[in-house]
Each structure stands twice: as C-alpha cells, then as structure tokens.
mmCIF file with all atom_site columns, C-alpha atoms in Angstrom:
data_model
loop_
_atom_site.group_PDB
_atom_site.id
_atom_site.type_symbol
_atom_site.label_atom_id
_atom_site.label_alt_id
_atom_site.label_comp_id
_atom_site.label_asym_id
_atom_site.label_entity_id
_atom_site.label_seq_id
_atom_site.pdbx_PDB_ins_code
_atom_site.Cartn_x
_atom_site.Cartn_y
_atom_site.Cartn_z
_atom_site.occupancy
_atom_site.B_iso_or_equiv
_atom_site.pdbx_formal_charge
_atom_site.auth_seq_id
_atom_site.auth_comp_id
_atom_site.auth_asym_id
_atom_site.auth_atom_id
_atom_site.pdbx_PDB_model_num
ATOM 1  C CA . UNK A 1 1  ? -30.054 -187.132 -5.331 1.00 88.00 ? 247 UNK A CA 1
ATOM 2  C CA . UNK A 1 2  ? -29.906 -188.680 -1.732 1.00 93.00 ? 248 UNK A CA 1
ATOM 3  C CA . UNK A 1 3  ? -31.414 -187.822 1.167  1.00 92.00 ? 249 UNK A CA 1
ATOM 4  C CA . UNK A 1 4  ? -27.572 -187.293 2.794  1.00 91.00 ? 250 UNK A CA 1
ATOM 5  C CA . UNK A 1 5  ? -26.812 -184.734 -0.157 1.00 90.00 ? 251 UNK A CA 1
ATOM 6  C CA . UNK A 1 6  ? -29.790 -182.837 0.583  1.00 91.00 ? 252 UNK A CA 1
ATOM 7  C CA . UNK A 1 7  ? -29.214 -179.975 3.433  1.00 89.00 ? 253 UNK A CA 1
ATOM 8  C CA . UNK A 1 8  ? -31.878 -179.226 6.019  1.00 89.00 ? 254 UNK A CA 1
ATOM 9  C CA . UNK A 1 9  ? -34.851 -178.022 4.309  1.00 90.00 ? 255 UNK A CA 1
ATOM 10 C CA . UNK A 1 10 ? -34.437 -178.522 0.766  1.00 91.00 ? 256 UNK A CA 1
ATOM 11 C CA . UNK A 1 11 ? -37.680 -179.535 -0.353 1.00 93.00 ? 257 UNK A CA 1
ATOM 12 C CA . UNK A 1 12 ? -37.849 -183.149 -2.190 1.00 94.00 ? 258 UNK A CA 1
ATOM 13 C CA . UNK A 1 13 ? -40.299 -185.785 -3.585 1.00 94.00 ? 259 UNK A CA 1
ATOM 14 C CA . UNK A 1 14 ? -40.199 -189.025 -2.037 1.00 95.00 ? 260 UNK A CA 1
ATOM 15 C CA . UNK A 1 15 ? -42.796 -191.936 -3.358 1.00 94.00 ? 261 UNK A CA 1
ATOM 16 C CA . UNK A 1 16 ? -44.934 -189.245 -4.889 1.00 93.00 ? 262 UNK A CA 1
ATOM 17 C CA . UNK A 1 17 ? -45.087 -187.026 -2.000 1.00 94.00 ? 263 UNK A CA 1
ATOM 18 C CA . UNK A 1 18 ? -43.254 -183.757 -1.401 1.00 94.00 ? 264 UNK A CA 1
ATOM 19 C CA . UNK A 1 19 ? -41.089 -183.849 1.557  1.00 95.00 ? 265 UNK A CA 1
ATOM 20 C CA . UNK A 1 20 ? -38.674 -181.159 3.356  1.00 93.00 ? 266 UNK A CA 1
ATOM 21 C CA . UNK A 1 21 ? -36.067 -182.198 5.092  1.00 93.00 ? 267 UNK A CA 1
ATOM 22 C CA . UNK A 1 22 ? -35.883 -182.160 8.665  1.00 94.00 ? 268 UNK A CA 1
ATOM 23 C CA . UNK A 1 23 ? -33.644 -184.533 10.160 1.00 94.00 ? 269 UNK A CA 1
ATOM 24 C CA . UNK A 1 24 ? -30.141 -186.493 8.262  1.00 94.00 ? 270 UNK A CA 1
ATOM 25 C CA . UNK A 1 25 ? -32.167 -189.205 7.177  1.00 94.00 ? 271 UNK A CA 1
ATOM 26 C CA . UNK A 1 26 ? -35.754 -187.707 7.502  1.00 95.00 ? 272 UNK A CA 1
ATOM 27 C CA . UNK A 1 27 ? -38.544 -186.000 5.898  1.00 94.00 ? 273 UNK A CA 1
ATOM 28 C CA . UNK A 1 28 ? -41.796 -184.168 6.857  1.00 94.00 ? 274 UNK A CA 1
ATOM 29 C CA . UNK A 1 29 ? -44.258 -183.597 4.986  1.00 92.00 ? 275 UNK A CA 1
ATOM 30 C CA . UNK A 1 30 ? -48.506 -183.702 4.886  1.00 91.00 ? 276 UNK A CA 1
ATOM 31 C CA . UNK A 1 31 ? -48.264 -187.383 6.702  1.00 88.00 ? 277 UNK A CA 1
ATOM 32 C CA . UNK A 1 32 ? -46.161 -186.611 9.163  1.00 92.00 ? 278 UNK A CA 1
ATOM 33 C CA . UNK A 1 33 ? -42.219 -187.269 9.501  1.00 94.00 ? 279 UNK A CA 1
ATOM 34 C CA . UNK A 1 34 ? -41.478 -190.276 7.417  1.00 94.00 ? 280 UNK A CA 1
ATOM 35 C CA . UNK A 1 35 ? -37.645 -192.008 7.640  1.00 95.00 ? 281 UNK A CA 1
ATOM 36 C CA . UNK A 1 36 ? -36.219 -191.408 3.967  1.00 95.00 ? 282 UNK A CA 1
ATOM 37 C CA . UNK A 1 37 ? -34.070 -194.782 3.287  1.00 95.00 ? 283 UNK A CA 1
ATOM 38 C CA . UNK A 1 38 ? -30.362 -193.568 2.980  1.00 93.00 ? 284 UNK A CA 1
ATOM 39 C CA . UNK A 1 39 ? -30.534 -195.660 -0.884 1.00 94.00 ? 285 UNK A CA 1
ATOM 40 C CA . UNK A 1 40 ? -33.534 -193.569 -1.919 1.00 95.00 ? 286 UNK A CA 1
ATOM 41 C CA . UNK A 1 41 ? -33.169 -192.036 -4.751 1.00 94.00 ? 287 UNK A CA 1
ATOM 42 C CA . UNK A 1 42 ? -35.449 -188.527 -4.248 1.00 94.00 ? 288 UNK A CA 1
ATOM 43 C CA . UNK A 1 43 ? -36.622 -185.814 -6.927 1.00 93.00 ? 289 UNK A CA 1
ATOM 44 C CA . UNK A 1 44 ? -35.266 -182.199 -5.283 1.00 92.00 ? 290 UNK A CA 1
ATOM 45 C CA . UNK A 1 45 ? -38.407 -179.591 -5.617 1.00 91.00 ? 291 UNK A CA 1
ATOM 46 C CA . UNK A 1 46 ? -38.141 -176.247 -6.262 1.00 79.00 ? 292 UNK A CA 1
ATOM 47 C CA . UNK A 1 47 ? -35.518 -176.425 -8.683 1.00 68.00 ? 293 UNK A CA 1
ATOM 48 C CA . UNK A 1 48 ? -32.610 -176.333 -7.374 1.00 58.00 ? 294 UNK A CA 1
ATOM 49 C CA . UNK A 1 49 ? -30.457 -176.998 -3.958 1.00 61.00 ? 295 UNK A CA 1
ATOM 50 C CA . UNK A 1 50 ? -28.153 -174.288 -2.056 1.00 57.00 ? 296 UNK A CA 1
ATOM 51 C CA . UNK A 1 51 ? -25.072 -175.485 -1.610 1.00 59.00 ? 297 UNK A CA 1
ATOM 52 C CA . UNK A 1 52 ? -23.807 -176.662 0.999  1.00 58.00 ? 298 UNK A CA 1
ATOM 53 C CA . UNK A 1 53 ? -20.250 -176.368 2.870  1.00 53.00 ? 299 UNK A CA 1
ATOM 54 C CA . UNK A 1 54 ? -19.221 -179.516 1.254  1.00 55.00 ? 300 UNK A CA 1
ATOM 55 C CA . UNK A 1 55 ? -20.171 -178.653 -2.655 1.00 58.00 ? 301 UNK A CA 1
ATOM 56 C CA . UNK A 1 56 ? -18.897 -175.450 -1.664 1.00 62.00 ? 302 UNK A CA 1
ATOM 57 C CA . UNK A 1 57 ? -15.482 -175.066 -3.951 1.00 72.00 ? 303 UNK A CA 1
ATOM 58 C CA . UNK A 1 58 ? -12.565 -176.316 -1.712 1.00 77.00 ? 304 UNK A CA 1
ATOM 59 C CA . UNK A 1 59 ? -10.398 -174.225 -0.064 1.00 82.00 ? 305 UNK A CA 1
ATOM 60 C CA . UNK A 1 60 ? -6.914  -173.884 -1.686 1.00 88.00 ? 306 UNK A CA 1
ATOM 61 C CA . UNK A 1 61 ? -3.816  -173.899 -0.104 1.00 88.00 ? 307 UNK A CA 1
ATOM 62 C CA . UNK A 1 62 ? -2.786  -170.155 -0.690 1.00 90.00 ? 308 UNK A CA 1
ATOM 63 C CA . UNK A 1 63 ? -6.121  -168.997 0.729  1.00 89.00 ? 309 UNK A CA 1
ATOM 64 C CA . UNK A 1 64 ? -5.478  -171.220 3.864  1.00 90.00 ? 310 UNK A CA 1
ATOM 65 C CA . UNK A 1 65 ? -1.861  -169.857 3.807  1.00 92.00 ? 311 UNK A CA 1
ATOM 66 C CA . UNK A 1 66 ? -3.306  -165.866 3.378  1.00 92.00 ? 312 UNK A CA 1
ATOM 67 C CA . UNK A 1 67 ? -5.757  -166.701 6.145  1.00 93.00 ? 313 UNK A CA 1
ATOM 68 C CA . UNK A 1 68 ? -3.598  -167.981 9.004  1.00 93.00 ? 314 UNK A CA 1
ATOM 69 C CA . UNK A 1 69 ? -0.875  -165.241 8.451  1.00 94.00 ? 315 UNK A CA 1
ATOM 70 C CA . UNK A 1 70 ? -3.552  -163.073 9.022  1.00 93.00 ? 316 UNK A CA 1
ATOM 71 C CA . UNK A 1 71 ? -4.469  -164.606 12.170 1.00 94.00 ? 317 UNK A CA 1
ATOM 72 C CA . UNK A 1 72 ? -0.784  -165.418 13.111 1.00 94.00 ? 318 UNK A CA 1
ATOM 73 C CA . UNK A 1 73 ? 0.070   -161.340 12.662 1.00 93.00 ? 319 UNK A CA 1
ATOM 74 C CA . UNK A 1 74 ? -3.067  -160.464 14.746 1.00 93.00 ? 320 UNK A CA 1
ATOM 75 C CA . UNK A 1 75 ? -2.174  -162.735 17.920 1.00 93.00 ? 321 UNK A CA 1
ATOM 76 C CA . UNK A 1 76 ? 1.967   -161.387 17.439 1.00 93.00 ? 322 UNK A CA 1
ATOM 77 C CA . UNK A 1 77 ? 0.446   -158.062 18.245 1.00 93.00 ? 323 UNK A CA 1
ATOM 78 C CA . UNK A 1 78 ? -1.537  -159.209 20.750 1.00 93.00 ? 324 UNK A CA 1
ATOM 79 C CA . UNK A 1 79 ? 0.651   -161.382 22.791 1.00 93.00 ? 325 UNK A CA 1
ATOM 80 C CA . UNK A 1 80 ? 4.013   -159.655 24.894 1.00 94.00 ? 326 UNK A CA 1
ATOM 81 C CA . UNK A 1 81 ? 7.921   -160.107 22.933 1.00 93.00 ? 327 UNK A CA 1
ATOM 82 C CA . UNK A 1 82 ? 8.772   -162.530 25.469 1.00 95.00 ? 328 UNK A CA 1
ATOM 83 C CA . UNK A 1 83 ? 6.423   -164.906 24.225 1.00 95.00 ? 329 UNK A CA 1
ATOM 84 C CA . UNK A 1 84 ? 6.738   -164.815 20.789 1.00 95.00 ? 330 UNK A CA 1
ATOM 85 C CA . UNK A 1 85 ? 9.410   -167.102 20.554 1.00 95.00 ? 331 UNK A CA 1
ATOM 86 C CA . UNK A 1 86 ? 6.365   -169.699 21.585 1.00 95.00 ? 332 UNK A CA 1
ATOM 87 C CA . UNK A 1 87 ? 4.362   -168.396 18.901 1.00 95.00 ? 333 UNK A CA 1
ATOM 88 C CA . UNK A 1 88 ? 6.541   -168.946 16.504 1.00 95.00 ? 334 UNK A CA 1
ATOM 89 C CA . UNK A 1 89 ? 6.905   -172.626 17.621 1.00 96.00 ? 335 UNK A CA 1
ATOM 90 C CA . UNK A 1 90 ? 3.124   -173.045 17.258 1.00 95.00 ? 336 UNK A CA 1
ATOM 91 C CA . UNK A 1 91 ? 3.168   -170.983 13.495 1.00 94.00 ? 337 UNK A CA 1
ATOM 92 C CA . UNK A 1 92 ? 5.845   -173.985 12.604 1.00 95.00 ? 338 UNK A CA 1
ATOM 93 C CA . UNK A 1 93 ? 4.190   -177.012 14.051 1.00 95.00 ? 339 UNK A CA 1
ATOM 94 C CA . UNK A 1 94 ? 0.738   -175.906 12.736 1.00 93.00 ? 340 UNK A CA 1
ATOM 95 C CA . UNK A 1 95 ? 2.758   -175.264 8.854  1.00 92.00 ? 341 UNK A CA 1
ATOM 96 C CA . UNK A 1 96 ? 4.901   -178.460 9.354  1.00 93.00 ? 342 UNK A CA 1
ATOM 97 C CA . UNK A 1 97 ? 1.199   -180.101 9.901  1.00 91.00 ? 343 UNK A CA 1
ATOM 98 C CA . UNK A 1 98 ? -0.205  -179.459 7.013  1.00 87.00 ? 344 UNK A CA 1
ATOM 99 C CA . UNK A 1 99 ? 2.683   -180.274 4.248  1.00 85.00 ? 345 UNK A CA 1
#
C-alpha cells in the first residue's frame, strides 16, 4: 500500500520501522517525523485499514436521487408559494446537471 492510500493514523512499517501517519506524505514514529516517499511501498500494521470516504462503496444514482428529494421537499416547506416557482428552477438545473 502507499502512503496516499493510507488515512491519518493508520499505523504502517516503513524501512523496518513502524510509522503512523500524520501528515499526506508523512510518518511519525520513535525517530521523529520522517517524509514517506509517495513510491514507497509500506507494510500497514495492525491488520487492517478503516476505510476511507474514497474505498467507501460509491454512491448510486437512486440514493443521490432519494437524498435530494428529501432535501428539495424540506426547503418547499420551508420557503413561501411565491417562490417556489424559483425552486423548482434550481430542482431542474441541479437534475439537468447531473445527466
């Protein structure tokens, strides 16, 4: 794994010494901080690594879909009938966006 996979503090082995990781491209460990070479390949210690947003599974698009008619229905109720025409603009620019 690379030190840019890694999130902040995962634990790693770098050279023969254990590492966390405290920075994008640096580690601390018993020496000190140390800059971990983008290239390096690094051992990850204690197992296994949390994921992270992006190894997260993606977002489909009928969750996006489910998620901003949610928030489109909340702000209709919140906003007076005379502007709701304009919200409806924004609901088809921000759909017409993302075809």
């Amino acid at each position: 794994m690379k030190i840019h996979q890694l999130p902040m503090g995962a634990r790693f082995e770098y050279e023969g010494q254990a590492y966390v990781k405290t920075g994008p491209l640096v580690g601390s460990g018993e020496g000190g901080q140390r800059l971990i070479p983008k290239y390096a390949v690094l051992k990850v210690l204690d197992g296994s690594v949390p994921k992270t947003a992006a190894q997260a599974t993606p977002l489909t698009r009928d969750v996006v879909l489910a998620a901003f008619a949610d928030y489109h229905a909340s702000c209709a109720a919140l906003i007076p009938r005379e502007r709701q025409s304009e919200l409806d603009a924004a609901r088809a620019a921000f759909l017409k966006a993302i075809e």
